[in-house]
Short mmCIF file of N, CA and C in Angstrom, two decimals:
data_model
loop_
_atom_site.label_atom_id
_atom_site.label_comp_id
_atom_site.label_asym_id
_atom_site.label_seq_id
_atom_site.Cartn_x
_atom_site.Cartn_y
_atom_site.Cartn_z
N THR A 30 -19.41 47.53 -7.17
CA THR A 30 -18.26 46.70 -6.88
C THR A 30 -18.39 45.40 -7.68
N THR A 31 -17.33 45.05 -8.33
CA THR A 31 -17.29 43.83 -9.10
C THR A 31 -16.40 42.82 -8.39
N GLU A 32 -16.91 41.62 -8.23
CA GLU A 32 -16.12 40.56 -7.58
C GLU A 32 -15.54 39.66 -8.67
N VAL A 33 -14.24 39.42 -8.58
CA VAL A 33 -13.55 38.59 -9.56
C VAL A 33 -13.10 37.32 -8.87
N THR A 34 -13.43 36.19 -9.45
CA THR A 34 -13.01 34.89 -8.93
C THR A 34 -12.05 34.26 -9.93
N THR A 35 -10.93 33.83 -9.43
CA THR A 35 -9.95 33.17 -10.28
C THR A 35 -9.83 31.73 -9.85
N ARG A 36 -9.95 30.83 -10.80
CA ARG A 36 -9.78 29.41 -10.49
C ARG A 36 -8.51 28.93 -11.17
N VAL A 37 -7.68 28.26 -10.41
CA VAL A 37 -6.43 27.73 -10.94
C VAL A 37 -6.63 26.26 -11.27
N TYR A 38 -6.26 25.89 -12.48
CA TYR A 38 -6.34 24.50 -12.90
C TYR A 38 -4.93 23.93 -12.97
N ILE A 39 -4.77 22.73 -12.49
CA ILE A 39 -3.46 22.09 -12.58
C ILE A 39 -3.47 21.08 -13.72
N THR A 40 -2.31 20.73 -14.20
CA THR A 40 -2.21 19.72 -15.25
C THR A 40 -1.56 18.43 -14.74
N ALA A 41 -0.83 18.55 -13.63
CA ALA A 41 -0.18 17.38 -13.03
C ALA A 41 0.08 17.69 -11.56
N MET A 42 0.23 16.64 -10.77
CA MET A 42 0.51 16.84 -9.34
C MET A 42 1.28 15.66 -8.76
N ASP A 43 1.75 15.84 -7.53
CA ASP A 43 2.43 14.77 -6.81
C ASP A 43 1.39 14.01 -5.99
N VAL A 44 1.51 12.69 -5.99
CA VAL A 44 0.56 11.82 -5.29
C VAL A 44 1.34 10.90 -4.36
N ASN A 45 0.97 10.88 -3.08
CA ASN A 45 1.59 9.98 -2.11
C ASN A 45 0.86 8.65 -2.10
N ILE A 46 1.64 7.57 -2.11
CA ILE A 46 1.08 6.22 -2.05
C ILE A 46 1.71 5.51 -0.86
N SER A 47 0.85 4.95 -0.01
CA SER A 47 1.28 4.25 1.18
C SER A 47 0.85 2.78 1.06
N LYS A 48 1.78 1.88 1.27
CA LYS A 48 1.50 0.44 1.26
C LYS A 48 1.65 -0.06 2.68
N GLN A 49 0.53 -0.46 3.31
CA GLN A 49 0.52 -0.76 4.74
C GLN A 49 -0.02 -2.15 5.05
N ASP A 50 0.38 -2.63 6.24
CA ASP A 50 -0.29 -3.81 6.79
C ASP A 50 -1.52 -3.30 7.54
N ILE A 51 -2.31 -4.20 8.11
CA ILE A 51 -3.56 -3.76 8.75
C ILE A 51 -3.32 -2.93 10.01
N ALA A 52 -2.10 -2.96 10.55
CA ALA A 52 -1.78 -2.14 11.72
C ALA A 52 -1.34 -0.73 11.32
N GLY A 53 -1.20 -0.48 10.01
CA GLY A 53 -0.82 0.84 9.54
C GLY A 53 0.67 1.05 9.32
N ALA A 54 1.47 -0.01 9.44
CA ALA A 54 2.92 0.10 9.21
C ALA A 54 3.22 -0.06 7.72
N GLU A 55 4.16 0.75 7.22
CA GLU A 55 4.57 0.62 5.82
C GLU A 55 5.19 -0.77 5.61
N ILE A 56 4.91 -1.35 4.44
CA ILE A 56 5.37 -2.70 4.11
C ILE A 56 6.49 -2.64 3.08
N ASP A 57 7.51 -3.42 3.31
CA ASP A 57 8.66 -3.53 2.43
C ASP A 57 8.44 -4.64 1.41
N GLY A 58 8.78 -4.40 0.14
CA GLY A 58 8.83 -5.47 -0.84
C GLY A 58 7.61 -5.71 -1.71
N ALA A 59 6.60 -4.88 -1.64
CA ALA A 59 5.45 -5.02 -2.55
C ALA A 59 5.80 -4.33 -3.87
N VAL A 60 5.48 -4.98 -4.98
CA VAL A 60 5.69 -4.35 -6.28
C VAL A 60 4.36 -3.75 -6.72
N LEU A 61 4.35 -2.42 -6.88
CA LEU A 61 3.14 -1.69 -7.24
C LEU A 61 3.30 -1.10 -8.64
N THR A 62 2.19 -1.10 -9.38
CA THR A 62 2.18 -0.57 -10.74
C THR A 62 1.03 0.40 -10.90
N ILE A 63 1.30 1.54 -11.51
CA ILE A 63 0.25 2.50 -11.86
C ILE A 63 0.11 2.46 -13.37
N THR A 64 -1.13 2.25 -13.82
CA THR A 64 -1.44 2.23 -15.25
C THR A 64 -2.62 3.15 -15.51
N ASN A 65 -2.87 3.42 -16.78
CA ASN A 65 -4.03 4.21 -17.16
C ASN A 65 -5.31 3.40 -16.95
N ALA A 66 -6.34 4.06 -16.44
CA ALA A 66 -7.68 3.45 -16.40
C ALA A 66 -8.23 3.52 -17.83
N PRO A 67 -9.22 2.68 -18.15
CA PRO A 67 -9.81 2.74 -19.49
C PRO A 67 -10.22 4.17 -19.85
N GLY A 68 -9.85 4.61 -21.05
CA GLY A 68 -10.19 5.95 -21.51
C GLY A 68 -9.13 6.99 -21.21
N ASN A 69 -8.13 6.67 -20.39
CA ASN A 69 -7.04 7.59 -20.06
C ASN A 69 -5.85 7.23 -20.94
N SER A 70 -5.09 8.22 -21.36
CA SER A 70 -3.99 7.91 -22.28
C SER A 70 -2.67 8.58 -21.91
N THR A 71 -2.39 8.69 -20.63
CA THR A 71 -1.12 9.30 -20.21
C THR A 71 0.05 8.46 -20.69
N ASN A 72 1.04 9.12 -21.28
CA ASN A 72 2.31 8.49 -21.59
C ASN A 72 3.23 8.87 -20.43
N PHE A 73 3.42 7.92 -19.51
CA PHE A 73 4.16 8.18 -18.28
C PHE A 73 5.58 8.67 -18.56
N LEU A 74 6.21 8.11 -19.57
CA LEU A 74 7.60 8.45 -19.89
C LEU A 74 7.70 9.88 -20.41
N SER A 75 6.91 10.22 -21.41
CA SER A 75 7.02 11.57 -21.99
C SER A 75 6.46 12.64 -21.05
N ALA A 76 5.56 12.27 -20.12
CA ALA A 76 5.02 13.24 -19.15
C ALA A 76 6.01 13.51 -18.02
N GLY A 77 7.07 12.72 -17.94
CA GLY A 77 8.07 12.93 -16.89
C GLY A 77 7.64 12.43 -15.52
N VAL A 78 6.73 11.46 -15.50
CA VAL A 78 6.27 10.90 -14.23
C VAL A 78 7.40 10.05 -13.64
N THR A 79 7.63 10.20 -12.35
CA THR A 79 8.64 9.40 -11.67
C THR A 79 8.19 9.16 -10.23
N ALA A 80 8.98 8.41 -9.46
CA ALA A 80 8.61 8.10 -8.08
C ALA A 80 9.83 8.21 -7.19
N PHE A 81 9.58 8.68 -5.94
CA PHE A 81 10.65 8.84 -4.95
C PHE A 81 10.24 8.18 -3.64
N GLN A 82 11.25 7.72 -2.90
CA GLN A 82 11.08 7.22 -1.53
C GLN A 82 12.27 7.77 -0.74
N ASP A 83 12.00 8.32 0.42
CA ASP A 83 13.07 8.90 1.24
C ASP A 83 13.89 9.94 0.46
N GLY A 84 13.26 10.65 -0.49
CA GLY A 84 13.94 11.69 -1.25
C GLY A 84 14.81 11.18 -2.38
N LEU A 85 14.85 9.87 -2.59
CA LEU A 85 15.67 9.26 -3.65
C LEU A 85 14.76 8.57 -4.66
N PRO A 86 15.26 8.28 -5.87
CA PRO A 86 14.43 7.51 -6.80
C PRO A 86 13.94 6.22 -6.14
N ALA A 87 12.69 5.89 -6.40
CA ALA A 87 12.06 4.74 -5.76
C ALA A 87 12.79 3.44 -6.08
N SER A 88 12.72 2.51 -5.14
CA SER A 88 13.32 1.19 -5.30
C SER A 88 12.69 0.48 -6.49
N GLY A 89 13.52 -0.10 -7.34
CA GLY A 89 13.01 -0.87 -8.48
C GLY A 89 12.22 -0.05 -9.48
N LEU A 90 12.45 1.25 -9.54
CA LEU A 90 11.65 2.13 -10.40
C LEU A 90 11.82 1.79 -11.88
N GLU A 91 10.68 1.59 -12.54
CA GLU A 91 10.63 1.40 -14.00
C GLU A 91 9.51 2.27 -14.54
N VAL A 92 9.84 3.15 -15.48
CA VAL A 92 8.83 3.99 -16.11
C VAL A 92 8.85 3.72 -17.60
N THR A 93 7.68 3.35 -18.14
CA THR A 93 7.53 3.16 -19.58
C THR A 93 6.38 4.05 -20.04
N ALA A 94 6.07 4.01 -21.33
CA ALA A 94 4.99 4.83 -21.85
C ALA A 94 3.65 4.50 -21.18
N ASP A 95 3.43 3.22 -20.86
CA ASP A 95 2.10 2.82 -20.36
C ASP A 95 2.02 2.47 -18.89
N ARG A 96 3.15 2.63 -18.13
CA ARG A 96 3.06 2.30 -16.70
C ARG A 96 4.25 2.86 -15.93
N LEU A 97 4.05 2.94 -14.61
CA LEU A 97 5.11 3.26 -13.66
C LEU A 97 5.08 2.13 -12.63
N GLN A 98 6.24 1.55 -12.34
CA GLN A 98 6.31 0.44 -11.39
C GLN A 98 7.44 0.69 -10.40
N PHE A 99 7.22 0.30 -9.13
CA PHE A 99 8.24 0.45 -8.10
C PHE A 99 8.01 -0.59 -7.02
N THR A 100 9.01 -0.75 -6.16
CA THR A 100 8.93 -1.67 -5.02
C THR A 100 8.87 -0.85 -3.74
N THR A 101 7.94 -1.19 -2.86
CA THR A 101 7.78 -0.43 -1.63
C THR A 101 8.92 -0.71 -0.65
N VAL A 102 9.16 0.29 0.21
CA VAL A 102 10.13 0.16 1.29
C VAL A 102 9.43 0.51 2.59
N SER A 103 9.84 -0.11 3.67
CA SER A 103 9.17 0.11 4.96
C SER A 103 9.51 1.46 5.57
N SER A 104 10.54 2.12 5.08
CA SER A 104 10.97 3.39 5.67
C SER A 104 10.25 4.61 5.10
N SER A 105 9.44 4.43 4.04
CA SER A 105 8.87 5.61 3.40
C SER A 105 7.68 5.27 2.52
N GLN A 106 6.75 6.22 2.45
CA GLN A 106 5.71 6.16 1.43
C GLN A 106 6.38 6.48 0.10
N ALA A 107 5.68 6.25 -0.98
CA ALA A 107 6.19 6.63 -2.30
C ALA A 107 5.53 7.94 -2.71
N LEU A 108 6.32 8.83 -3.29
CA LEU A 108 5.81 10.07 -3.85
C LEU A 108 5.87 9.92 -5.36
N ILE A 109 4.70 9.87 -5.99
CA ILE A 109 4.63 9.81 -7.45
C ILE A 109 4.65 11.25 -7.93
N HIS A 110 5.69 11.64 -8.63
CA HIS A 110 5.90 13.03 -9.02
C HIS A 110 5.41 13.28 -10.44
N ASN A 111 4.65 14.39 -10.56
CA ASN A 111 4.22 14.90 -11.86
C ASN A 111 3.20 14.01 -12.57
N LEU A 112 2.29 13.39 -11.81
CA LEU A 112 1.25 12.55 -12.40
C LEU A 112 0.17 13.45 -13.01
N PRO A 113 -0.05 13.36 -14.32
CA PRO A 113 -1.03 14.23 -14.97
C PRO A 113 -2.46 13.97 -14.51
N VAL A 114 -3.29 14.98 -14.67
CA VAL A 114 -4.72 14.86 -14.39
C VAL A 114 -5.24 13.68 -15.21
N GLY A 115 -6.06 12.83 -14.58
CA GLY A 115 -6.61 11.67 -15.28
C GLY A 115 -7.02 10.57 -14.33
N HIS A 116 -7.46 9.44 -14.92
CA HIS A 116 -7.91 8.27 -14.16
C HIS A 116 -6.84 7.18 -14.27
N TYR A 117 -6.53 6.57 -13.10
CA TYR A 117 -5.47 5.58 -13.03
C TYR A 117 -5.89 4.37 -12.21
N VAL A 118 -5.10 3.30 -12.34
CA VAL A 118 -5.31 2.09 -11.54
C VAL A 118 -3.98 1.76 -10.85
N LEU A 119 -4.04 1.61 -9.53
CA LEU A 119 -2.89 1.18 -8.73
C LEU A 119 -3.07 -0.31 -8.47
N THR A 120 -2.10 -1.11 -8.91
CA THR A 120 -2.19 -2.57 -8.81
C THR A 120 -0.96 -3.12 -8.11
N GLU A 121 -1.19 -4.02 -7.18
CA GLU A 121 -0.08 -4.75 -6.55
C GLU A 121 0.17 -5.98 -7.42
N THR A 122 1.33 -6.03 -8.06
CA THR A 122 1.63 -7.17 -8.94
C THR A 122 2.36 -8.28 -8.22
N ILE A 123 3.11 -7.92 -7.16
CA ILE A 123 3.78 -8.93 -6.33
C ILE A 123 3.61 -8.51 -4.88
N ALA A 124 3.08 -9.41 -4.06
CA ALA A 124 2.92 -9.14 -2.63
C ALA A 124 4.18 -9.62 -1.90
N PRO A 125 4.55 -8.94 -0.82
CA PRO A 125 5.68 -9.42 -0.03
C PRO A 125 5.37 -10.78 0.59
N ARG A 126 6.40 -11.55 0.89
CA ARG A 126 6.21 -12.85 1.52
C ARG A 126 5.41 -12.67 2.81
N GLY A 127 4.38 -13.48 2.95
CA GLY A 127 3.55 -13.43 4.14
C GLY A 127 2.29 -12.60 3.99
N TYR A 128 2.09 -12.01 2.80
CA TYR A 128 0.91 -11.17 2.57
C TYR A 128 0.19 -11.60 1.30
N LEU A 129 -1.10 -11.28 1.24
CA LEU A 129 -1.92 -11.53 0.06
C LEU A 129 -1.88 -10.31 -0.85
N ILE A 130 -2.06 -10.51 -2.15
CA ILE A 130 -2.14 -9.39 -3.08
C ILE A 130 -3.43 -8.62 -2.81
N ALA A 131 -3.30 -7.31 -2.69
CA ALA A 131 -4.46 -6.44 -2.40
C ALA A 131 -5.25 -6.18 -3.68
N GLU A 132 -6.51 -5.79 -3.49
CA GLU A 132 -7.33 -5.39 -4.63
C GLU A 132 -6.79 -4.10 -5.23
N SER A 133 -6.92 -3.97 -6.54
CA SER A 133 -6.48 -2.76 -7.22
C SER A 133 -7.33 -1.58 -6.78
N ILE A 134 -6.76 -0.39 -6.87
CA ILE A 134 -7.45 0.84 -6.49
C ILE A 134 -7.54 1.74 -7.72
N ASN A 135 -8.76 2.15 -8.06
CA ASN A 135 -8.98 3.11 -9.13
C ASN A 135 -9.01 4.49 -8.51
N PHE A 136 -8.26 5.42 -9.09
CA PHE A 136 -8.24 6.77 -8.53
C PHE A 136 -8.16 7.81 -9.65
N GLU A 137 -8.51 9.03 -9.29
CA GLU A 137 -8.53 10.12 -10.25
C GLU A 137 -7.75 11.31 -9.69
N VAL A 138 -6.88 11.87 -10.51
CA VAL A 138 -6.22 13.13 -10.21
C VAL A 138 -7.02 14.19 -10.94
N ARG A 139 -7.58 15.14 -10.19
CA ARG A 139 -8.45 16.16 -10.78
C ARG A 139 -7.71 17.48 -11.00
N ASP A 140 -8.23 18.28 -11.90
CA ASP A 140 -7.58 19.55 -12.23
C ASP A 140 -7.68 20.60 -11.14
N ASP A 141 -8.41 20.30 -10.07
CA ASP A 141 -8.46 21.23 -8.93
C ASP A 141 -7.44 20.85 -7.86
N GLY A 142 -6.58 19.87 -8.16
CA GLY A 142 -5.53 19.47 -7.23
C GLY A 142 -5.96 18.45 -6.19
N THR A 143 -7.08 17.78 -6.41
CA THR A 143 -7.54 16.76 -5.47
C THR A 143 -7.39 15.37 -6.07
N ILE A 144 -7.40 14.39 -5.17
CA ILE A 144 -7.31 12.98 -5.56
C ILE A 144 -8.58 12.30 -5.06
N TRP A 145 -9.21 11.53 -5.92
CA TRP A 145 -10.45 10.84 -5.56
C TRP A 145 -10.27 9.35 -5.79
N VAL A 146 -10.70 8.55 -4.82
CA VAL A 146 -10.62 7.08 -4.93
C VAL A 146 -12.01 6.55 -5.25
N ALA A 147 -12.09 5.76 -6.30
CA ALA A 147 -13.37 5.18 -6.72
C ALA A 147 -13.68 3.93 -5.92
N GLY A 148 -14.96 3.55 -5.91
CA GLY A 148 -15.37 2.30 -5.29
C GLY A 148 -15.79 2.43 -3.85
N THR A 149 -15.63 3.60 -3.26
CA THR A 149 -16.13 3.83 -1.92
C THR A 149 -17.62 4.15 -2.09
N PRO A 150 -18.42 4.16 -1.00
CA PRO A 150 -19.86 4.42 -1.17
C PRO A 150 -20.14 5.61 -2.08
N GLU A 151 -19.43 6.69 -1.88
CA GLU A 151 -19.39 7.79 -2.83
C GLU A 151 -17.91 7.98 -3.07
N ASP A 152 -17.52 8.26 -4.31
CA ASP A 152 -16.09 8.45 -4.52
C ASP A 152 -15.56 9.37 -3.43
N GLN A 153 -14.42 9.04 -2.89
CA GLN A 153 -13.91 9.74 -1.71
C GLN A 153 -12.65 10.53 -2.03
N MET A 154 -12.62 11.80 -1.62
CA MET A 154 -11.43 12.62 -1.77
C MET A 154 -10.43 12.19 -0.68
N VAL A 155 -9.17 12.03 -1.06
CA VAL A 155 -8.15 11.58 -0.12
C VAL A 155 -6.91 12.47 -0.25
N GLU A 156 -6.11 12.49 0.81
CA GLU A 156 -4.83 13.21 0.77
C GLU A 156 -3.73 12.34 0.20
N ARG A 157 -3.88 11.03 0.37
CA ARG A 157 -2.92 10.06 -0.16
C ARG A 157 -3.67 8.78 -0.43
N ILE A 158 -3.08 7.92 -1.22
CA ILE A 158 -3.70 6.63 -1.53
C ILE A 158 -3.07 5.59 -0.63
N VAL A 159 -3.91 4.87 0.11
CA VAL A 159 -3.42 3.84 1.02
C VAL A 159 -3.92 2.48 0.53
N MET A 160 -2.98 1.58 0.26
CA MET A 160 -3.31 0.21 -0.11
C MET A 160 -2.87 -0.67 1.04
N GLN A 161 -3.80 -1.48 1.56
CA GLN A 161 -3.47 -2.35 2.69
C GLN A 161 -3.38 -3.80 2.25
N ASP A 162 -2.40 -4.50 2.80
CA ASP A 162 -2.24 -5.93 2.57
C ASP A 162 -2.74 -6.69 3.79
N LEU A 163 -3.41 -7.77 3.53
CA LEU A 163 -3.82 -8.67 4.60
C LEU A 163 -2.79 -9.78 4.71
N ALA A 164 -2.61 -10.29 5.91
CA ALA A 164 -1.68 -11.40 6.14
C ALA A 164 -2.18 -12.63 5.39
N ASP A 165 -1.26 -13.38 4.82
CA ASP A 165 -1.58 -14.64 4.15
C ASP A 165 -1.73 -15.71 5.23
N PRO A 166 -2.95 -16.26 5.40
CA PRO A 166 -3.16 -17.24 6.47
C PRO A 166 -2.40 -18.56 6.26
N THR A 167 -1.89 -18.79 5.05
CA THR A 167 -1.15 -20.03 4.79
C THR A 167 0.33 -19.90 5.12
N VAL A 168 0.76 -18.68 5.47
CA VAL A 168 2.16 -18.44 5.81
C VAL A 168 2.20 -18.01 7.27
N GLY A 169 3.09 -18.59 8.02
CA GLY A 169 3.18 -18.27 9.45
C GLY A 169 3.55 -16.83 9.71
N GLN A 170 3.25 -16.36 10.89
CA GLN A 170 3.54 -15.00 11.32
C GLN A 170 5.03 -14.69 11.22
N ALA A 171 5.89 -15.68 11.38
CA ALA A 171 7.33 -15.44 11.35
C ALA A 171 7.79 -14.88 10.01
N ALA A 172 7.04 -15.13 8.94
CA ALA A 172 7.41 -14.57 7.65
C ALA A 172 7.27 -13.06 7.65
N ARG A 173 6.42 -12.52 8.51
CA ARG A 173 6.17 -11.08 8.57
C ARG A 173 6.92 -10.41 9.71
N THR A 174 6.90 -11.01 10.88
CA THR A 174 7.58 -10.46 12.05
C THR A 174 8.06 -11.63 12.91
N SER A 175 8.93 -11.34 13.85
CA SER A 175 9.38 -12.38 14.77
C SER A 175 8.27 -12.66 15.77
N PRO A 176 7.98 -13.94 16.03
CA PRO A 176 6.91 -14.24 16.98
C PRO A 176 7.32 -13.90 18.41
N VAL A 177 6.36 -13.43 19.16
CA VAL A 177 6.58 -13.16 20.58
C VAL A 177 5.47 -13.86 21.34
N VAL A 178 5.84 -14.84 22.16
CA VAL A 178 4.87 -15.55 22.98
C VAL A 178 5.28 -15.31 24.43
N SER A 179 4.41 -14.66 25.18
CA SER A 179 4.76 -14.38 26.56
C SER A 179 4.15 -15.40 27.51
N ARG A 180 3.04 -16.03 27.10
CA ARG A 180 2.44 -17.08 27.92
C ARG A 180 1.46 -17.88 27.08
N VAL A 181 1.20 -19.12 27.53
CA VAL A 181 0.26 -20.00 26.85
C VAL A 181 -0.77 -20.45 27.89
N LEU A 182 -2.03 -20.33 27.51
CA LEU A 182 -3.12 -20.77 28.39
C LEU A 182 -3.81 -21.97 27.76
N ILE A 183 -4.12 -22.96 28.59
CA ILE A 183 -4.93 -24.10 28.15
C ILE A 183 -6.11 -24.17 29.10
N ASN A 184 -7.30 -24.05 28.54
CA ASN A 184 -8.53 -24.01 29.33
C ASN A 184 -8.44 -22.98 30.45
N GLY A 185 -7.82 -21.83 30.15
CA GLY A 185 -7.73 -20.75 31.10
C GLY A 185 -6.61 -20.86 32.10
N THR A 186 -5.82 -21.93 32.04
CA THR A 186 -4.72 -22.12 32.99
C THR A 186 -3.39 -21.94 32.26
N GLU A 187 -2.53 -21.10 32.81
CA GLU A 187 -1.23 -20.86 32.20
C GLU A 187 -0.32 -22.05 32.43
N ILE A 188 0.40 -22.46 31.36
CA ILE A 188 1.36 -23.56 31.51
C ILE A 188 2.77 -22.97 31.45
N SER A 189 3.72 -23.65 32.08
CA SER A 189 5.08 -23.13 32.12
C SER A 189 5.74 -23.28 30.75
N SER A 190 6.73 -22.41 30.49
CA SER A 190 7.38 -22.38 29.18
C SER A 190 8.14 -23.66 28.86
N ASP A 191 8.45 -24.50 29.83
CA ASP A 191 9.12 -25.76 29.50
C ASP A 191 8.14 -26.82 29.02
N ASN A 192 6.85 -26.48 28.94
CA ASN A 192 5.85 -27.41 28.42
C ASN A 192 5.36 -27.04 27.01
N TYR A 193 6.00 -26.04 26.40
CA TYR A 193 5.66 -25.69 25.01
C TYR A 193 6.88 -25.13 24.29
N THR A 194 6.81 -25.17 22.98
CA THR A 194 7.88 -24.66 22.13
C THR A 194 7.27 -23.70 21.11
N VAL A 195 7.91 -22.55 20.91
CA VAL A 195 7.49 -21.62 19.86
C VAL A 195 8.29 -21.97 18.61
N ASN A 196 7.59 -22.36 17.55
CA ASN A 196 8.23 -22.76 16.30
C ASN A 196 8.61 -21.55 15.47
N SER A 197 9.50 -21.73 14.49
CA SER A 197 9.98 -20.62 13.66
C SER A 197 8.87 -19.99 12.83
N ASP A 198 7.79 -20.71 12.58
CA ASP A 198 6.68 -20.14 11.80
C ASP A 198 5.65 -19.45 12.68
N GLY A 199 5.95 -19.33 13.98
CA GLY A 199 5.06 -18.62 14.89
C GLY A 199 4.02 -19.50 15.57
N THR A 200 3.95 -20.78 15.20
CA THR A 200 3.01 -21.68 15.87
C THR A 200 3.62 -22.18 17.18
N VAL A 201 2.76 -22.72 18.03
CA VAL A 201 3.22 -23.22 19.33
C VAL A 201 2.94 -24.72 19.39
N THR A 202 3.95 -25.49 19.80
CA THR A 202 3.77 -26.93 20.01
C THR A 202 3.73 -27.19 21.51
N ILE A 203 2.65 -27.85 21.94
CA ILE A 203 2.44 -28.14 23.35
C ILE A 203 2.97 -29.55 23.65
N SER A 204 3.62 -29.73 24.82
CA SER A 204 4.13 -31.04 25.18
C SER A 204 2.97 -32.03 25.33
N GLU A 205 3.26 -33.32 25.22
CA GLU A 205 2.24 -34.35 25.27
C GLU A 205 1.43 -34.34 26.57
N ALA A 206 2.03 -33.90 27.64
CA ALA A 206 1.32 -33.86 28.93
C ALA A 206 0.08 -32.98 28.87
N TYR A 207 0.07 -31.98 27.98
CA TYR A 207 -1.05 -31.07 27.87
C TYR A 207 -1.88 -31.28 26.60
N ALA A 208 -1.43 -32.14 25.71
CA ALA A 208 -2.10 -32.32 24.42
C ALA A 208 -3.43 -33.05 24.55
#
């Protein structure tokens, strides 16, 4: 009996990219760019690489020979379609208001249909690429979400809501009686 093993090699694949806050929610308004890593020479335009969100062309989509760029939306991850086998860099070029620019992610699309992210203790195989943004500490919470204050404690004692004000930037101002 002879055993025959067939291995299928791919030349390009679809890659999901998720842009999230630290709670795991998709973030609206980040401008992300995919470029070739050193030594890679994909021509994004001639390879037919494109991006979709919610089944439609990605927001702000720009494809040139040396890069693919799009703007994230909170309703959907991005599907990068037809990305050839190779090494790439995902870079956040503009962070949404209220967030810091995330570190770039180096990743590889392999001919066995897997995606590997570099820089982890050992390069890690992933189903999708997740880039997380941290909140910008110099911008109030209101820039990201509406503040919700249900109670204020001073030295463990709750004070009534007529003794404090929630400001538009999410900070709380305490009346002079408690200051």
